[in-house]
PDB file of C-alpha atoms in Angstrom:
ATOM      1  CA  MET A   1      16.116  17.622   1.806  1.00 75.00           C
ATOM      2  CA  ASP A   2      16.817  14.124   0.546  1.00 90.00           C
ATOM      3  CA  ARG A   3      15.013  12.571  -2.391  1.00 95.00           C
ATOM      4  CA  LEU A   4      11.813  10.656  -1.716  1.00 97.00           C
ATOM      5  CA  ARG A   5      12.131   6.938  -2.288  1.00 97.00           C
ATOM      6  CA  PHE A   6       9.937   3.849  -2.248  1.00 98.00           C
ATOM      7  CA  PHE A   7      10.349   0.099  -2.371  1.00 98.00           C
ATOM      8  CA  SER A   8       8.176  -2.949  -1.855  1.00 98.00           C
ATOM      9  CA  ILE A   9       9.236  -5.802   0.433  1.00 98.00           C
ATOM     10  CA  GLY A  10       6.259  -7.984  -0.512  1.00 97.00           C
ATOM     11  CA  SER A  11       2.972  -7.428  -2.319  1.00 97.00           C
ATOM     12  CA  GLY A  12       0.217 -10.014  -2.484  1.00 94.00           C
ATOM     13  CA  SER A  13      -1.765 -12.518  -0.476  1.00 93.00           C
ATOM     14  CA  SER A  14       1.478 -14.049   0.841  1.00 93.00           C
ATOM     15  CA  GLY A  15       2.413 -10.797   2.564  1.00 96.00           C
ATOM     16  CA  ASN A  16       2.423  -7.030   2.084  1.00 98.00           C
ATOM     17  CA  CYS A  17       4.992  -4.507   3.290  1.00 98.00           C
ATOM     18  CA  TYR A  18       6.276  -1.272   1.733  1.00 98.00           C
ATOM     19  CA  TYR A  19       8.826   1.424   2.577  1.00 98.00           C
ATOM     20  CA  ILE A  20       8.285   5.116   1.887  1.00 98.00           C
ATOM     21  CA  GLY A  21      10.796   7.672   3.057  1.00 98.00           C
ATOM     22  CA  THR A  22      14.273   9.043   2.419  1.00 97.00           C
ATOM     23  CA  GLY A  23      17.748   7.596   2.652  1.00 96.00           C
ATOM     24  CA  GLU A  24      17.876   8.654   6.303  1.00 97.00           C
ATOM     25  CA  TYR A  25      14.478   7.658   7.691  1.00 98.00           C
ATOM     26  CA  GLY A  26      11.043   6.537   6.653  1.00 98.00           C
ATOM     27  CA  PHE A  27       8.009   4.410   7.324  1.00 98.00           C
ATOM     28  CA  LEU A  28       6.687   0.939   6.701  1.00 98.00           C
ATOM     29  CA  ILE A  29       3.204   0.505   5.328  1.00 98.00           C
ATOM     30  CA  ASP A  30       1.850  -2.811   6.619  1.00 98.00           C
ATOM     31  CA  ALA A  31       3.812  -5.675   8.156  1.00 97.00           C
ATOM     32  CA  GLY A  32       2.562  -8.815   6.458  1.00 97.00           C
ATOM     33  CA  VAL A  33       5.909 -10.500   5.807  1.00 97.00           C
ATOM     34  CA  GLY A  34       8.280 -12.109   8.279  1.00 96.00           C
ATOM     35  CA  ILE A  35      10.456  -9.917  10.449  1.00 97.00           C
ATOM     36  CA  ARG A  36      13.652 -11.468   9.077  1.00 97.00           C
ATOM     37  CA  ALA A  37      12.602 -10.620   5.529  1.00 97.00           C
ATOM     38  CA  ILE A  38      11.844  -7.046   6.565  1.00 98.00           C
ATOM     39  CA  LYS A  39      15.213  -6.608   8.291  1.00 98.00           C
ATOM     40  CA  LYS A  40      17.064  -8.208   5.362  1.00 98.00           C
ATOM     41  CA  ALA A  41      15.380  -5.958   2.785  1.00 98.00           C
ATOM     42  CA  LEU A  42      16.138  -2.876   4.852  1.00 98.00           C
ATOM     43  CA  LYS A  43      19.781  -3.867   5.395  1.00 98.00           C
ATOM     44  CA  GLU A  44      20.337  -4.512   1.693  1.00 98.00           C
ATOM     45  CA  ARG A  45      19.144  -0.963   1.049  1.00 97.00           C
ATOM     46  CA  GLY A  46      21.322   0.653   3.689  1.00 97.00           C
ATOM     47  CA  LEU A  47      18.613   0.913   6.332  1.00 98.00           C
ATOM     48  CA  SER A  48      17.774  -0.699   9.661  1.00 98.00           C
ATOM     49  CA  MET A  49      14.963  -0.663  12.198  1.00 98.00           C
ATOM     50  CA  ASP A  50      16.536   2.459  13.669  1.00 98.00           C
ATOM     51  CA  ASN A  51      15.608   4.264  10.446  1.00 98.00           C
ATOM     52  CA  ILE A  52      11.911   3.314  10.741  1.00 98.00           C
ATOM     53  CA  TRP A  53       9.934   6.081  12.435  1.00 98.00           C
ATOM     54  CA  GLY A  54       6.571   4.365  12.251  1.00 98.00           C
ATOM     55  CA  VAL A  55       4.557   1.483  10.821  1.00 98.00           C
ATOM     56  CA  PHE A  56       1.219   2.403   9.239  1.00 98.00           C
ATOM     57  CA  ILE A  57      -1.354  -0.397   9.034  1.00 98.00           C
ATOM     58  CA  THR A  58      -4.042  -0.480   6.333  1.00 98.00           C
ATOM     59  CA  HIS A  59      -6.248  -3.213   7.872  1.00 98.00           C
ATOM     60  CA  ASP A  60      -6.229  -6.329  10.046  1.00 97.00           C
ATOM     61  CA  HIS A  61      -5.992  -9.181   7.521  1.00 97.00           C
ATOM     62  CA  THR A  62      -3.090 -11.537   8.200  1.00 96.00           C
ATOM     63  CA  ASP A  63      -1.199 -10.760   4.984  1.00 96.00           C
ATOM     64  CA  HIS A  64      -0.861  -7.165   6.230  1.00 97.00           C
ATOM     65  CA  ILE A  65      -0.149  -7.668   9.944  1.00 97.00           C
ATOM     66  CA  LYS A  66       1.840 -10.900  10.370  1.00 96.00           C
ATOM     67  CA  SER A  67       4.806  -9.140  12.029  1.00 97.00           C
ATOM     68  CA  VAL A  68       3.065  -6.132  13.555  1.00 97.00           C
ATOM     69  CA  GLY A  69       3.357  -7.433  17.120  1.00 96.00           C
ATOM     70  CA  THR A  70       7.067  -8.079  16.720  1.00 97.00           C
ATOM     71  CA  LEU A  71       7.672  -4.669  15.160  1.00 98.00           C
ATOM     72  CA  GLY A  72       5.759  -2.920  17.912  1.00 97.00           C
ATOM     73  CA  CYS A  73       6.746  -4.893  21.007  1.00 96.00           C
ATOM     74  CA  LYS A  74      10.204  -6.304  20.230  1.00 96.00           C
ATOM     75  CA  CYS A  75      11.595  -3.784  17.741  1.00 97.00           C
ATOM     76  CA  PHE A  76       9.861  -0.914  19.565  1.00 97.00           C
ATOM     77  CA  ARG A  77       8.576   0.790  16.433  1.00 98.00           C
ATOM     78  CA  PRO A  78       5.405   2.910  16.871  1.00 98.00           C
ATOM     79  CA  ILE A  79       2.412   1.301  15.159  1.00 98.00           C
ATOM     80  CA  TYR A  80      -0.111   3.715  13.630  1.00 98.00           C
ATOM     81  CA  LEU A  81      -3.619   2.328  13.288  1.00 98.00           C
ATOM     82  CA  THR A  82      -7.213   2.886  14.350  1.00 98.00           C
ATOM     83  CA  ALA A  83      -8.568   1.439  17.584  1.00 98.00           C
ATOM     84  CA  ASP A  84     -10.898  -0.789  15.551  1.00 97.00           C
ATOM     85  CA  MET A  85      -7.965  -2.203  13.593  1.00 97.00           C
ATOM     86  CA  HIS A  86      -6.287  -3.104  16.869  1.00 98.00           C
ATOM     87  CA  LYS A  87      -9.426  -4.924  18.009  1.00 97.00           C
ATOM     88  CA  GLY A  88      -9.368  -6.871  14.760  1.00 96.00           C
ATOM     89  CA  ILE A  89      -5.698  -7.760  15.240  1.00 96.00           C
ATOM     90  CA  ASP A  90      -6.465  -9.025  18.751  1.00 94.00           C
ATOM     91  CA  ARG A  91      -9.146 -11.313  17.311  1.00 93.00           C
ATOM     92  CA  ASN A  92      -6.873 -12.653  14.553  1.00 92.00           C
ATOM     93  CA  TYR A  93      -5.676 -16.054  15.784  1.00 87.00           C
ATOM     94  CA  ARG A  94      -3.004 -16.194  13.056  1.00 85.00           C
ATOM     95  CA  VAL A  95      -1.061 -13.342  14.662  1.00 87.00           C
ATOM     96  CA  THR A  96       1.057 -15.143  17.244  1.00 83.00           C
ATOM     97  CA  GLU A  97       2.886 -12.084  18.613  1.00 87.00           C
ATOM     98  CA  LYS A  98       0.077  -9.852  19.828  1.00 89.00           C
ATOM     99  CA  LEU A  99       0.290  -6.093  19.585  1.00 95.00           C
ATOM    100  CA  GLN A 100       0.267  -4.370  22.967  1.00 95.00           C
ATOM    101  CA  PRO A 101      -1.514  -1.013  23.398  1.00 96.00           C
ATOM    102  CA  SER A 102       1.736   0.586  24.578  1.00 96.00           C
ATOM    103  CA  ALA A 103       3.142   0.207  21.046  1.00 97.00           C
ATOM    104  CA  CYS A 104       0.130   1.817  19.376  1.00 98.00           C
ATOM    105  CA  LYS A 105      -0.404   5.325  18.078  1.00 98.00           C
ATOM    106  CA  TYR A 106      -4.146   5.481  17.453  1.00 98.00           C
ATOM    107  CA  PHE A 107      -5.605   7.905  14.938  1.00 98.00           C
ATOM    108  CA  HIS A 108      -9.029   8.764  13.546  1.00 97.00           C
ATOM    109  CA  LYS A 109      -9.553   8.388   9.811  1.00 95.00           C
ATOM    110  CA  GLY A 110      -8.819  11.654   8.059  1.00 94.00           C
ATOM    111  CA  GLU A 111      -6.605  12.924  10.862  1.00 94.00           C
ATOM    112  CA  ARG A 112      -3.328  14.539   9.764  1.00 96.00           C
ATOM    113  CA  ILE A 113      -0.157  13.208  11.376  1.00 98.00           C
ATOM    114  CA  VAL A 114       3.113  15.131  11.072  1.00 98.00           C
ATOM    115  CA  ILE A 115       6.390  13.239  11.561  1.00 98.00           C
ATOM    116  CA  ARG A 116       9.506  15.228  10.742  1.00 97.00           C
ATOM    117  CA  ASP A 117       9.273  16.254   7.059  1.00 97.00           C
ATOM    118  CA  PHE A 118       6.200  14.122   6.297  1.00 98.00           C
ATOM    119  CA  GLU A 119       2.501  14.783   6.681  1.00 98.00           C
ATOM    120  CA  ILE A 120       0.466  11.566   6.629  1.00 98.00           C
ATOM    121  CA  GLN A 121      -3.290  11.388   6.216  1.00 98.00           C
ATOM    122  CA  SER A 122      -5.495   8.309   6.170  1.00 98.00           C
ATOM    123  CA  PHE A 123      -8.709   7.872   4.198  1.00 98.00           C
ATOM    124  CA  PRO A 124     -11.384   5.150   4.314  1.00 98.00           C
ATOM    125  CA  VAL A 125     -11.502   2.382   1.731  1.00 98.00           C
ATOM    126  CA  SER A 126     -14.054  -0.376   1.161  1.00 97.00           C
ATOM    127  CA  HIS A 127     -12.846  -3.836   2.191  1.00 97.00           C
ATOM    128  CA  ASP A 128     -14.180  -6.697   4.308  1.00 96.00           C
ATOM    129  CA  ALA A 129     -11.846  -6.122   7.249  1.00 96.00           C
ATOM    130  CA  THR A 130     -12.649  -4.712  10.672  1.00 95.00           C
ATOM    131  CA  ASP A 131     -11.475  -1.297   9.484  1.00 97.00           C
ATOM    132  CA  SER A 132      -9.573  -0.307   6.332  1.00 98.00           C
ATOM    133  CA  VAL A 133      -7.707   2.776   5.180  1.00 98.00           C
ATOM    134  CA  GLY A 134      -5.394   4.058   2.508  1.00 98.00           C
ATOM    135  CA  TYR A 135      -2.675   6.626   3.121  1.00 98.00           C
ATOM    136  CA  SER A 136      -1.390   9.830   1.607  1.00 98.00           C
ATOM    137  CA  PHE A 137       2.210  10.867   2.400  1.00 98.00           C
ATOM    138  CA  THR A 138       3.098  14.470   1.634  1.00 98.00           C
ATOM    139  CA  TYR A 139       6.793  15.344   1.494  1.00 97.00           C
ATOM    140  CA  GLY A 140       7.482  18.923   0.520  1.00 95.00           C
ATOM    141  CA  ASP A 141       5.637  19.462  -2.752  1.00 94.00           C
ATOM    142  CA  GLN A 142       5.331  15.738  -3.523  1.00 97.00           C
ATOM    143  CA  CYS A 143       2.462  13.402  -2.706  1.00 97.00           C
ATOM    144  CA  PHE A 144       2.656   9.615  -2.461  1.00 98.00           C
ATOM    145  CA  VAL A 145      -0.619   7.669  -2.113  1.00 98.00           C
ATOM    146  CA  ILE A 146      -1.265   3.998  -1.395  1.00 98.00           C
ATOM    147  CA  ALA A 147      -4.694   2.420  -1.897  1.00 98.00           C
ATOM    148  CA  THR A 148      -4.694  -1.355  -1.545  1.00 97.00           C
ATOM    149  CA  ASP A 149      -7.369  -3.973  -0.787  1.00 97.00           C
ATOM    150  CA  LEU A 150     -10.483  -2.107  -1.839  1.00 97.00           C
ATOM    151  CA  GLY A 151     -13.561  -3.318  -3.639  1.00 96.00           C
ATOM    152  CA  TYR A 152     -14.163  -0.015  -5.384  1.00 97.00           C
ATOM    153  CA  ILE A 153     -12.698   3.488  -5.394  1.00 98.00           C
ATOM    154  CA  ASN A 154     -14.875   5.654  -3.182  1.00 98.00           C
ATOM    155  CA  LYS A 155     -14.927   9.458  -3.199  1.00 97.00           C
ATOM    156  CA  GLU A 156     -12.383   9.807  -0.389  1.00 98.00           C
ATOM    157  CA  ALA A 157      -9.901   7.552  -2.168  1.00 98.00           C
ATOM    158  CA  ALA A 158     -10.518   9.301  -5.491  1.00 98.00           C
ATOM    159  CA  ASP A 159      -9.901  12.704  -3.917  1.00 97.00           C
ATOM    160  CA  HIS A 160      -6.528  11.598  -2.550  1.00 98.00           C
ATOM    161  CA  ILE A 161      -5.510   9.843  -5.764  1.00 98.00           C
ATOM    162  CA  ALA A 162      -6.226  13.070  -7.657  1.00 97.00           C
ATOM    163  CA  LYS A 163      -3.456  14.771  -5.657  1.00 97.00           C
ATOM    164  CA  ALA A 164      -0.872  12.000  -6.090  1.00 98.00           C
ATOM    165  CA  ASP A 165       2.407  12.291  -7.946  1.00 97.00           C
ATOM    166  CA  TYR A 166       3.161   8.652  -7.149  1.00 98.00           C
ATOM    167  CA  LEU A 167       0.499   6.004  -6.611  1.00 98.00           C
ATOM    168  CA  VAL A 168       0.473   2.439  -5.306  1.00 98.00           C
ATOM    169  CA  ILE A 169      -2.897   0.962  -6.240  1.00 98.00           C
ATOM    170  CA  GLU A 170      -4.355  -2.509  -6.267  1.00 98.00           C
ATOM    171  CA  ALA A 171      -4.731  -4.473  -9.500  1.00 98.00           C
ATOM    172  CA  ASN A 172      -5.655  -7.800  -7.978  1.00 98.00           C
ATOM    173  CA  TYR A 173      -7.220  -9.855 -10.742  1.00 98.00           C
ATOM    174  CA  ASP A 174      -8.016 -10.163 -14.408  1.00 98.00           C
ATOM    175  CA  GLU A 175     -11.754 -10.589 -14.769  1.00 97.00           C
ATOM    176  CA  THR A 176     -11.539 -13.407 -17.344  1.00 98.00           C
ATOM    177  CA  MET A 177      -8.897 -15.290 -15.375  1.00 98.00           C
ATOM    178  CA  LEU A 178     -10.968 -15.046 -12.189  1.00 98.00           C
ATOM    179  CA  LYS A 179     -14.116 -16.206 -13.993  1.00 97.00           C
ATOM    180  CA  ASN A 180     -12.357 -19.261 -15.471  1.00 97.00           C
ATOM    181  CA  GLY A 181      -9.989 -19.874 -12.568  1.00 96.00           C
ATOM    182  CA  PRO A 182      -9.878 -22.385  -9.703  1.00 95.00           C
ATOM    183  CA  TYR A 183     -11.573 -20.344  -6.976  1.00 96.00           C
ATOM    184  CA  PRO A 184     -14.919 -21.671  -5.690  1.00 97.00           C
ATOM    185  CA  TYR A 185     -17.902 -19.553  -6.662  1.00 97.00           C
ATOM    186  CA  PRO A 186     -18.403 -17.901  -3.218  1.00 97.00           C
ATOM    187  CA  LEU A 187     -14.767 -16.782  -3.180  1.00 97.00           C
ATOM    188  CA  LYS A 188     -15.057 -15.400  -6.705  1.00 97.00           C
ATOM    189  CA  GLN A 189     -18.086 -13.414  -5.597  1.00 97.00           C
ATOM    190  CA  ARG A 190     -16.240 -12.104  -2.552  1.00 97.00           C
ATOM    191  CA  VAL A 191     -13.212 -11.010  -4.622  1.00 97.00           C
ATOM    192  CA  ARG A 192     -15.311  -9.092  -7.152  1.00 96.00           C
ATOM    193  CA  SER A 193     -17.642  -7.522  -4.566  1.00 97.00           C
ATOM    194  CA  HIS A 194     -17.566  -3.923  -3.327  1.00 96.00           C
ATOM    195  CA  VAL A 195     -15.736  -5.096  -0.197  1.00 97.00           C
ATOM    196  CA  GLY A 196     -13.320  -7.322  -2.093  1.00 97.00           C
ATOM    197  CA  HIS A 197     -10.559  -6.322  -4.500  1.00 98.00           C
ATOM    198  CA  LEU A 198      -9.955  -4.116  -7.525  1.00 98.00           C
ATOM    199  CA  SER A 199      -9.526  -5.812 -10.880  1.00 98.00           C
ATOM    200  CA  ASN A 200      -7.046  -4.715 -13.531  1.00 98.00           C
ATOM    201  CA  GLU A 201      -9.969  -3.353 -15.497  1.00 98.00           C
ATOM    202  CA  HIS A 202     -11.350  -1.324 -12.576  1.00 98.00           C
ATOM    203  CA  THR A 203      -7.973   0.267 -11.914  1.00 98.00           C
ATOM    204  CA  ALA A 204      -7.249   0.900 -15.589  1.00 98.00           C
ATOM    205  CA  ARG A 205     -10.640   2.446 -16.223  1.00 98.00           C
ATOM    206  CA  PHE A 206     -10.420   4.719 -13.194  1.00 98.00           C
ATOM    207  CA  LEU A 207      -6.958   6.015 -14.060  1.00 98.00           C
ATOM    208  CA  ALA A 208      -7.890   6.592 -17.695  1.00 98.00           C
ATOM    209  CA  ASP A 209     -11.161   8.344 -16.847  1.00 97.00           C
ATOM    210  CA  ASN A 210      -9.697  10.534 -14.095  1.00 96.00           C
ATOM    211  CA  PRO A 211      -6.430  12.053 -15.360  1.00 94.00           C
ATOM    212  CA  SER A 212      -4.934  14.465 -12.856  1.00 89.00           C
ATOM    213  CA  GLY A 213      -2.104  15.941 -14.903  1.00 89.00           C
ATOM    214  CA  ARG A 214       0.075  15.384 -11.836  1.00 94.00           C
ATOM    215  CA  LEU A 215       0.487  11.615 -11.664  1.00 97.00           C
ATOM    216  CA  THR A 216       3.794  10.281 -13.034  1.00 97.00           C
ATOM    217  CA  HIS A 217       4.335   6.835 -11.457  1.00 98.00           C
ATOM    218  CA  VAL A 218       1.846   4.026 -10.845  1.00 98.00           C
ATOM    219  CA  PHE A 219       2.813   0.866  -8.966  1.00 98.00           C
ATOM    220  CA  LEU A 220       0.318  -1.984  -9.268  1.00 98.00           C
ATOM    221  CA  CYS A 221       0.104  -3.957  -6.033  1.00 98.00           C
ATOM    222  CA  HIS A 222      -1.488  -7.062  -4.510  1.00 98.00           C
ATOM    223  CA  LEU A 223      -1.601  -9.040  -7.778  1.00 98.00           C
ATOM    224  CA  SER A 224      -3.271 -12.439  -7.445  1.00 97.00           C
ATOM    225  CA  GLN A 225      -1.075 -15.456  -8.123  1.00 96.00           C
ATOM    226  CA  GLU A 226      -3.972 -17.474  -9.523  1.00 96.00           C
ATOM    227  CA  ASN A 227      -5.957 -14.791 -11.354  1.00 97.00           C
ATOM    228  CA  ASN A 228      -3.421 -12.334 -12.723  1.00 98.00           C
ATOM    229  CA  THR A 229       0.061 -11.864 -14.146  1.00 97.00           C
ATOM    230  CA  PRO A 230       2.289  -8.790 -14.002  1.00 98.00           C
ATOM    231  CA  GLU A 231       2.195  -8.326 -17.763  1.00 98.00           C
ATOM    232  CA  THR A 232      -1.613  -8.716 -17.865  1.00 98.00           C
ATOM    233  CA  ALA A 233      -2.010  -6.031 -15.229  1.00 98.00           C
ATOM    234  CA  ARG A 234       0.481  -3.669 -16.850  1.00 98.00           C
ATOM    235  CA  ARG A 235      -1.074  -4.084 -20.279  1.00 98.00           C
ATOM    236  CA  ALA A 236      -4.588  -3.380 -19.013  1.00 98.00           C
ATOM    237  CA  VAL A 237      -3.497  -0.092 -17.454  1.00 98.00           C
ATOM    238  CA  THR A 238      -1.160   1.130 -20.201  1.00 98.00           C
ATOM    239  CA  GLU A 239      -3.658   0.349 -22.963  1.00 98.00           C
ATOM    240  CA  ALA A 240      -6.494   2.136 -21.162  1.00 98.00           C
ATOM    241  CA  LEU A 241      -4.277   5.174 -20.611  1.00 98.00           C
ATOM    242  CA  ALA A 242      -3.080   5.131 -24.221  1.00 98.00           C
ATOM    243  CA  GLU A 243      -6.669   5.201 -25.477  1.00 97.00           C
ATOM    244  CA  LYS A 244      -7.059   8.547 -23.671  1.00 96.00           C
ATOM    245  CA  GLY A 245      -3.677   9.840 -24.823  1.00 96.00           C
ATOM    246  CA  ILE A 246      -2.151   9.596 -21.340  1.00 96.00           C
ATOM    247  CA  THR A 247       1.514   8.683 -20.922  1.00 94.00           C
ATOM    248  CA  LEU A 248       3.103   8.160 -17.507  1.00 96.00           C
ATOM    249  CA  GLU A 249       6.787   7.855 -16.661  1.00 96.00           C
ATOM    250  CA  MET A 250       6.179   4.407 -15.149  1.00 97.00           C
ATOM    251  CA  VAL A 251       3.501   1.739 -14.749  1.00 98.00           C
ATOM    252  CA  GLN A 252       5.150  -0.987 -12.675  1.00 98.00           C
ATOM    253  CA  PRO A 253       3.600  -4.168 -11.209  1.00 98.00           C
ATOM    254  CA  LEU A 254       5.166  -5.073  -7.865  1.00 98.00           C
ATOM    255  CA  GLU A 255       6.560  -8.544  -7.200  1.00 95.00           C
ATOM    256  CA  ARG A 256       4.493 -10.730  -4.914  1.00 93.00           C
ATOM    257  CA  MET A 257       7.319 -12.519  -3.092  1.00 92.00           C
ATOM    258  CA  GLN A 258      10.486 -10.530  -3.792  1.00 94.00           C
ATOM    259  CA  PRO A 259      11.540  -7.050  -2.699  1.00 97.00           C
ATOM    260  CA  SER A 260      11.594  -4.496  -5.468  1.00 98.00           C
ATOM    261  CA  GLN A 261      14.380  -2.152  -6.413  1.00 97.00           C
ATOM    262  CA  VAL A 262      14.469   1.249  -4.744  1.00 98.00           C
ATOM    263  CA  TYR A 263      12.527   3.809  -6.757  1.00 98.00           C
ATOM    264  CA  MET A 264      13.885   7.323  -6.258  1.00 96.00           C
ATOM    265  CA  PHE A 265      11.770  10.281  -7.271  1.00 95.00           C
ATOM    266  CA  ARG A 266      12.701  13.808  -8.245  1.00 78.00           C
ATOM    267  CA  HIS A 267      14.539  16.135  -5.933  1.00 64.00           C
ATOM    268  CA  TYR A 268      12.531  18.042  -3.356  1.00 56.00           C
ATOM    269  CA  ARG A 269      11.516  21.455  -4.628  1.00 53.00           C
ATOM    270  CA  GLN A 270      10.622  24.187  -2.145  1.00 48.00           C
ATOM    271  CA  GLU A 271       7.668  26.190  -3.396  1.00 43.00           C
TER     272      GLU A 271
END
């Protein structure tokens, strides 16, 4: 079996889209950037739409679904989401290419989906969308988890994170920068609420207080342009881990507007 690999196409309020898979096939998580940018990023990494076996949606906010209708109805990729997410997409006036039911593969939260060598399971997260989930991708003996756009880490998310070898997790804002920043007070309250976003400090504290002994790579996603910087986010997490004597192979903030490099993980090991 081929090595597991991951890359980000965009991560932030301007658009979110990630690839998880192998060199032969894989999946997109969210579709919040333009279709041309998605195709370009795939092509530059030796992939095309033919290599995409499914698109998994986390929730119905525009920065996660901008191109979902095009991917489902013009590129003919299966879109995995809950029925409630689809209702939210239908109500979102910013999505110009609507997603037709024929392109949808509906699932219930917690349901296990098997596609070739991958087992995918969703879990609920707390965010102010119509419906919101994170995902766990199991590939052989390796587990990749993504938890983005969540106001706090609930038990279901914590349970999945505890099993992760590789984790994409939100580090949206620095608390001091948000407090002193340009957002109006109601927006600041929304961001820091339990249905808003995780701060650097929330993420750092959780990872430091809940070591799994399994986690090796952490990718920090959905960083705010106004209320965070990559180095601020990285420092918050690495310092919190260091205080507990925890060293990871990688703590990497993801670029907001640019695709990342391809991160390749260890070879598959059959147990």
